[in-house]
Every structure is written in C-alpha cells, then in structure tokens.
Short mmCIF file of N, CA and C in Angstrom, two decimals:
data_model
loop_
_atom_site.label_atom_id
_atom_site.label_comp_id
_atom_site.label_asym_id
_atom_site.label_seq_id
_atom_site.Cartn_x
_atom_site.Cartn_y
_atom_site.Cartn_z
N UNK A 1 -17.65 -33.24 -16.31
CA UNK A 1 -17.72 -31.92 -15.72
C UNK A 1 -17.63 -32.05 -14.21
N UNK A 2 -16.87 -31.20 -13.60
CA UNK A 2 -16.69 -31.25 -12.15
C UNK A 2 -17.71 -30.35 -11.47
N UNK A 3 -18.26 -30.85 -10.39
CA UNK A 3 -19.20 -30.08 -9.61
C UNK A 3 -18.57 -29.76 -8.26
N UNK A 4 -18.81 -28.55 -7.79
CA UNK A 4 -18.24 -28.14 -6.52
C UNK A 4 -19.35 -27.98 -5.49
N UNK A 5 -19.07 -28.38 -4.28
CA UNK A 5 -20.02 -28.26 -3.20
C UNK A 5 -20.09 -26.80 -2.77
N UNK A 6 -21.30 -26.28 -2.66
CA UNK A 6 -21.47 -24.89 -2.26
C UNK A 6 -21.18 -24.73 -0.78
N UNK A 7 -20.59 -23.62 -0.44
CA UNK A 7 -20.27 -23.32 0.95
C UNK A 7 -21.36 -22.41 1.51
N UNK A 8 -22.18 -22.97 2.41
CA UNK A 8 -23.27 -22.21 2.99
C UNK A 8 -22.88 -21.58 4.33
N UNK A 9 -21.66 -21.71 4.73
CA UNK A 9 -21.20 -21.17 6.02
C UNK A 9 -20.54 -19.82 5.84
N UNK A 10 -21.11 -18.96 5.04
CA UNK A 10 -20.54 -17.64 4.80
C UNK A 10 -20.77 -16.68 5.97
N UNK A 11 -21.66 -17.06 6.90
CA UNK A 11 -21.97 -16.17 8.01
C UNK A 11 -20.89 -16.17 9.08
N UNK A 12 -20.01 -17.15 9.07
CA UNK A 12 -18.96 -17.22 10.08
C UNK A 12 -17.90 -16.18 9.78
N UNK A 13 -17.55 -15.43 10.80
CA UNK A 13 -16.52 -14.41 10.63
C UNK A 13 -15.16 -15.01 10.94
N UNK A 14 -14.22 -14.75 10.07
CA UNK A 14 -12.87 -15.24 10.29
C UNK A 14 -12.09 -14.20 11.09
N UNK A 15 -11.22 -14.69 11.96
CA UNK A 15 -10.39 -13.78 12.73
C UNK A 15 -9.32 -13.20 11.81
N UNK A 16 -9.04 -11.90 11.94
CA UNK A 16 -7.99 -11.33 11.08
C UNK A 16 -6.64 -11.95 11.42
N UNK A 17 -5.95 -12.40 10.40
CA UNK A 17 -4.65 -13.02 10.59
C UNK A 17 -3.58 -11.93 10.63
N UNK A 18 -2.61 -12.13 11.48
CA UNK A 18 -1.49 -11.20 11.53
C UNK A 18 -0.49 -11.65 10.48
N UNK A 19 -0.34 -10.84 9.45
CA UNK A 19 0.55 -11.18 8.35
C UNK A 19 1.81 -10.34 8.43
N UNK A 20 2.92 -10.95 8.10
CA UNK A 20 4.16 -10.21 8.02
C UNK A 20 4.15 -9.43 6.72
N UNK A 21 4.47 -8.17 6.80
CA UNK A 21 4.42 -7.30 5.62
C UNK A 21 5.76 -7.34 4.89
N UNK A 22 5.74 -7.34 3.56
CA UNK A 22 7.01 -7.26 2.83
C UNK A 22 7.63 -5.88 3.03
N UNK A 23 8.88 -5.86 3.45
CA UNK A 23 9.57 -4.60 3.71
C UNK A 23 10.20 -4.06 2.43
N UNK A 24 10.38 -2.74 2.35
CA UNK A 24 11.01 -2.16 1.16
C UNK A 24 12.45 -2.62 1.01
N UNK A 25 12.85 -2.84 -0.24
CA UNK A 25 14.22 -3.29 -0.53
C UNK A 25 14.90 -2.25 -1.42
N UNK A 26 16.18 -2.09 -1.25
CA UNK A 26 16.95 -1.20 -2.11
C UNK A 26 16.51 0.25 -1.98
N UNK A 27 16.07 0.84 -3.09
CA UNK A 27 15.68 2.25 -3.12
C UNK A 27 14.21 2.46 -2.73
N UNK A 28 13.47 1.41 -2.46
CA UNK A 28 12.05 1.52 -2.17
C UNK A 28 11.83 2.19 -0.81
N UNK A 29 10.70 2.93 -0.70
CA UNK A 29 10.38 3.68 0.51
C UNK A 29 8.90 3.49 0.82
N UNK A 30 8.56 3.47 2.11
CA UNK A 30 7.16 3.42 2.53
C UNK A 30 6.59 4.83 2.49
N UNK A 31 5.34 4.96 2.03
CA UNK A 31 4.69 6.26 1.96
C UNK A 31 3.20 6.17 2.22
N UNK A 32 2.58 7.32 2.46
CA UNK A 32 1.13 7.41 2.68
C UNK A 32 0.55 8.34 1.63
N UNK A 33 -0.51 7.92 0.98
CA UNK A 33 -1.14 8.73 -0.07
C UNK A 33 -1.89 9.89 0.58
N UNK A 34 -1.61 11.11 0.12
CA UNK A 34 -2.26 12.30 0.64
C UNK A 34 -3.41 12.76 -0.26
N UNK A 35 -3.18 12.78 -1.57
CA UNK A 35 -4.17 13.31 -2.49
C UNK A 35 -4.03 12.64 -3.84
N UNK A 36 -5.18 12.41 -4.50
CA UNK A 36 -5.15 11.87 -5.85
C UNK A 36 -5.25 13.02 -6.84
N UNK A 37 -4.43 12.97 -7.87
CA UNK A 37 -4.45 14.02 -8.89
C UNK A 37 -5.34 13.65 -10.07
N UNK A 38 -5.64 12.40 -10.23
CA UNK A 38 -6.42 11.96 -11.37
C UNK A 38 -5.59 11.05 -12.25
N UNK A 39 -6.27 10.18 -12.96
CA UNK A 39 -5.55 9.22 -13.78
C UNK A 39 -4.83 8.24 -12.88
N UNK A 40 -3.55 8.13 -13.08
CA UNK A 40 -2.77 7.19 -12.26
C UNK A 40 -1.72 7.91 -11.41
N UNK A 41 -1.93 9.20 -11.12
CA UNK A 41 -0.96 9.97 -10.34
C UNK A 41 -1.55 10.43 -9.03
N UNK A 42 -0.69 10.50 -8.01
CA UNK A 42 -1.13 10.93 -6.69
C UNK A 42 0.04 11.48 -5.88
N UNK A 43 -0.27 12.29 -4.88
CA UNK A 43 0.74 12.87 -4.00
C UNK A 43 0.97 11.91 -2.84
N UNK A 44 2.26 11.60 -2.57
CA UNK A 44 2.62 10.63 -1.54
C UNK A 44 3.61 11.28 -0.57
N UNK A 45 3.32 11.19 0.73
CA UNK A 45 4.27 11.61 1.77
C UNK A 45 5.06 10.38 2.19
N UNK A 46 6.36 10.42 1.99
CA UNK A 46 7.21 9.27 2.26
C UNK A 46 7.80 9.34 3.66
N UNK A 47 8.22 8.19 4.16
CA UNK A 47 8.79 8.09 5.50
C UNK A 47 10.12 8.83 5.59
N UNK A 48 10.84 8.95 4.48
CA UNK A 48 12.13 9.65 4.50
C UNK A 48 11.99 11.17 4.53
N UNK A 49 10.75 11.68 4.61
CA UNK A 49 10.52 13.11 4.76
C UNK A 49 10.27 13.86 3.47
N UNK A 50 10.25 13.19 2.33
CA UNK A 50 10.04 13.85 1.05
C UNK A 50 8.62 13.63 0.56
N UNK A 51 8.13 14.61 -0.22
CA UNK A 51 6.85 14.46 -0.91
C UNK A 51 7.15 14.08 -2.34
N UNK A 52 6.50 13.03 -2.82
CA UNK A 52 6.72 12.57 -4.19
C UNK A 52 5.40 12.46 -4.92
N UNK A 53 5.48 12.52 -6.24
CA UNK A 53 4.32 12.25 -7.08
C UNK A 53 4.41 10.79 -7.49
N UNK A 54 3.47 10.00 -7.01
CA UNK A 54 3.48 8.57 -7.30
C UNK A 54 2.67 8.25 -8.54
N UNK A 55 3.14 7.27 -9.29
CA UNK A 55 2.47 6.83 -10.51
C UNK A 55 2.25 5.33 -10.42
N UNK A 56 1.04 4.89 -10.77
CA UNK A 56 0.75 3.46 -10.81
C UNK A 56 1.15 2.95 -12.19
N UNK A 57 2.08 2.00 -12.27
CA UNK A 57 2.49 1.47 -13.57
C UNK A 57 1.33 0.76 -14.28
N UNK A 58 1.41 0.68 -15.59
CA UNK A 58 0.34 0.09 -16.39
C UNK A 58 0.00 -1.33 -16.02
N UNK A 59 0.99 -2.11 -15.60
CA UNK A 59 0.72 -3.51 -15.27
C UNK A 59 -0.10 -3.66 -14.00
N UNK A 60 -0.14 -2.61 -13.15
CA UNK A 60 -0.91 -2.66 -11.91
C UNK A 60 -2.16 -1.78 -11.94
N UNK A 61 -2.41 -1.11 -13.06
CA UNK A 61 -3.47 -0.11 -13.12
C UNK A 61 -4.85 -0.66 -12.76
N UNK A 62 -5.21 -1.81 -13.28
CA UNK A 62 -6.54 -2.38 -13.02
C UNK A 62 -6.57 -3.23 -11.75
N UNK A 63 -5.41 -3.56 -11.20
CA UNK A 63 -5.36 -4.47 -10.05
C UNK A 63 -5.14 -3.75 -8.73
N UNK A 64 -4.66 -2.53 -8.76
CA UNK A 64 -4.29 -1.81 -7.54
C UNK A 64 -5.15 -0.56 -7.42
N UNK A 65 -6.13 -0.59 -6.52
CA UNK A 65 -7.02 0.55 -6.32
C UNK A 65 -6.58 1.27 -5.05
N UNK A 66 -6.30 2.57 -5.19
CA UNK A 66 -5.72 3.33 -4.09
C UNK A 66 -6.60 4.51 -3.71
N UNK A 67 -6.59 4.85 -2.41
CA UNK A 67 -7.33 5.98 -1.88
C UNK A 67 -6.42 6.78 -0.95
N UNK A 68 -6.76 8.04 -0.69
CA UNK A 68 -5.96 8.80 0.28
C UNK A 68 -5.97 8.12 1.65
N UNK A 69 -4.80 8.06 2.27
CA UNK A 69 -4.66 7.39 3.55
C UNK A 69 -4.09 5.99 3.46
N UNK A 70 -4.01 5.43 2.26
CA UNK A 70 -3.45 4.09 2.09
C UNK A 70 -1.94 4.13 2.26
N UNK A 71 -1.39 3.08 2.84
CA UNK A 71 0.05 2.95 3.03
C UNK A 71 0.59 2.10 1.88
N UNK A 72 1.63 2.60 1.23
CA UNK A 72 2.15 1.97 0.01
C UNK A 72 3.67 1.88 0.05
N UNK A 73 4.21 1.17 -0.93
CA UNK A 73 5.65 1.15 -1.18
C UNK A 73 5.88 1.86 -2.50
N UNK A 74 6.76 2.84 -2.51
CA UNK A 74 7.05 3.60 -3.72
C UNK A 74 8.54 3.50 -4.02
N UNK A 75 8.87 3.37 -5.30
CA UNK A 75 10.27 3.33 -5.72
C UNK A 75 10.58 4.60 -6.50
N UNK A 76 11.43 5.49 -5.95
CA UNK A 76 11.77 6.74 -6.65
C UNK A 76 12.47 6.46 -7.98
N UNK A 77 12.22 7.35 -8.95
CA UNK A 77 12.88 7.21 -10.25
C UNK A 77 14.36 7.55 -10.10
N UNK A 78 15.16 6.98 -10.96
CA UNK A 78 16.60 7.25 -10.92
C UNK A 78 16.92 8.68 -11.36
N UNK A 79 16.19 9.19 -12.35
CA UNK A 79 16.48 10.51 -12.90
C UNK A 79 15.85 11.64 -12.10
N UNK A 80 14.67 11.40 -11.52
CA UNK A 80 13.95 12.45 -10.81
C UNK A 80 13.49 11.89 -9.46
N UNK A 81 14.09 12.37 -8.38
CA UNK A 81 13.77 11.84 -7.05
C UNK A 81 12.40 12.31 -6.55
N UNK A 82 11.81 13.32 -7.20
CA UNK A 82 10.52 13.84 -6.77
C UNK A 82 9.35 13.02 -7.31
N UNK A 83 9.63 12.02 -8.14
CA UNK A 83 8.58 11.17 -8.70
C UNK A 83 8.96 9.72 -8.46
N UNK A 84 7.95 8.83 -8.52
CA UNK A 84 8.24 7.42 -8.30
C UNK A 84 7.10 6.53 -8.72
N UNK A 85 7.39 5.24 -8.81
CA UNK A 85 6.39 4.23 -9.16
C UNK A 85 5.87 3.56 -7.90
N UNK A 86 4.55 3.38 -7.83
CA UNK A 86 3.93 2.70 -6.70
C UNK A 86 3.95 1.21 -6.99
N UNK A 87 4.49 0.44 -6.05
CA UNK A 87 4.68 -0.99 -6.27
C UNK A 87 3.71 -1.87 -5.50
N UNK A 88 3.27 -1.42 -4.31
CA UNK A 88 2.54 -2.30 -3.41
C UNK A 88 1.66 -1.49 -2.48
N UNK A 89 0.48 -2.02 -2.17
CA UNK A 89 -0.39 -1.42 -1.17
C UNK A 89 -0.48 -2.38 0.01
N UNK A 90 -0.26 -1.85 1.22
CA UNK A 90 -0.35 -2.68 2.42
C UNK A 90 -1.79 -2.83 2.85
N UNK A 91 -2.15 -4.02 3.34
CA UNK A 91 -3.47 -4.28 3.91
C UNK A 91 -3.49 -3.78 5.35
N UNK A 92 -4.69 -3.57 5.94
CA UNK A 92 -4.75 -3.01 7.30
C UNK A 92 -3.99 -3.83 8.34
N UNK A 93 -4.03 -5.16 8.25
CA UNK A 93 -3.30 -5.95 9.24
C UNK A 93 -1.79 -5.85 9.02
N UNK A 94 -1.35 -5.62 7.79
CA UNK A 94 0.07 -5.41 7.53
C UNK A 94 0.52 -4.05 8.05
N UNK A 95 -0.37 -3.05 7.96
CA UNK A 95 -0.05 -1.72 8.50
C UNK A 95 0.13 -1.82 10.01
N UNK A 96 -0.73 -2.59 10.67
CA UNK A 96 -0.60 -2.78 12.12
C UNK A 96 0.73 -3.46 12.45
N UNK A 97 1.14 -4.43 11.65
CA UNK A 97 2.42 -5.12 11.87
C UNK A 97 3.58 -4.14 11.71
N UNK A 98 3.51 -3.28 10.68
CA UNK A 98 4.56 -2.29 10.46
C UNK A 98 4.67 -1.32 11.64
N UNK A 99 3.51 -0.90 12.18
CA UNK A 99 3.52 0.02 13.32
C UNK A 99 4.08 -0.65 14.56
N UNK A 100 3.68 -1.89 14.80
CA UNK A 100 4.15 -2.59 16.01
C UNK A 100 5.65 -2.84 15.98
N UNK A 101 6.22 -3.02 14.81
CA UNK A 101 7.65 -3.30 14.69
C UNK A 101 8.48 -2.05 14.41
N UNK A 102 7.86 -0.87 14.41
CA UNK A 102 8.60 0.38 14.30
C UNK A 102 9.02 0.78 12.90
N UNK A 103 8.45 0.18 11.87
CA UNK A 103 8.80 0.55 10.50
C UNK A 103 7.98 1.73 10.00
N UNK A 104 6.84 1.99 10.66
CA UNK A 104 5.95 3.07 10.23
C UNK A 104 5.54 3.87 11.46
N UNK A 105 5.79 5.17 11.41
CA UNK A 105 5.39 6.05 12.51
C UNK A 105 4.52 7.15 11.93
N UNK A 106 3.27 7.21 12.36
CA UNK A 106 2.36 8.26 11.91
C UNK A 106 1.89 9.05 13.11
N UNK A 107 1.58 10.33 12.88
CA UNK A 107 1.12 11.18 13.96
C UNK A 107 -0.34 10.93 14.29
N UNK A 108 -1.14 10.60 13.29
CA UNK A 108 -2.56 10.36 13.52
C UNK A 108 -2.81 8.85 13.53
N UNK A 109 -3.85 8.46 14.25
CA UNK A 109 -4.18 7.04 14.36
C UNK A 109 -5.32 6.68 13.41
N UNK A 110 -5.11 6.86 12.12
CA UNK A 110 -6.13 6.52 11.14
C UNK A 110 -6.27 5.02 10.98
N UNK A 111 -5.18 4.31 11.18
CA UNK A 111 -5.17 2.89 10.82
C UNK A 111 -5.44 2.03 12.02
#
C-alpha cells in the first residue's frame, strides 16, 4: 500500500496564473449568462448581438455549474439559431485574458 506525505502548507496563497483561454472555433460564440430558467436552460447574451437560450448537454450537467454573469462558449443549433449548447465556462483569469486581448467587450466591470 502506498502512503502519501500530507501537505501542511495549505496556508500559502498561490499567485493567480495568467492562462490563455480557448477561443471559439467554427460556429461557436462567446456569451454571458443573464438568467437561469431552471433545469439545464438559461438565457445567454452573445457577443454577436443575439439572445439565445442555452442548454447544458447531459455529459456536462454534473460537471459544469453556471450562474448569471458567467462567461461561456455557446454553439448555436443548426436548425434553430435562437438556441444553443453550452460547451465551456471561462475562469476569472481567462475572462481577464479575453478582455485584455479584445475578444470580450462588456459595458459593466463585473469581472
């Protein structure tokens, strides 16, 4: 049986790392969650100027927890452009990277 040494240095704060954020590819669009409707659906304001109803796919349901104000990547459906699947949630340091490089422009400074 393998034994692991306990790490007692949990009090040290790590500096936030600047991470490069994965950019949307193909039909994917960056959006900000405005309101949750319940279940796995929510209202998303996209960077391209459209409002969409975002849905969290079943494979991400337990792994992706979303709140209003989160920045996400949404892929619009082929048949209905007003709806889409949520693929990714950006972390706060990734949101800062997106803002610094001009990929995300918001009117309010929530992030």
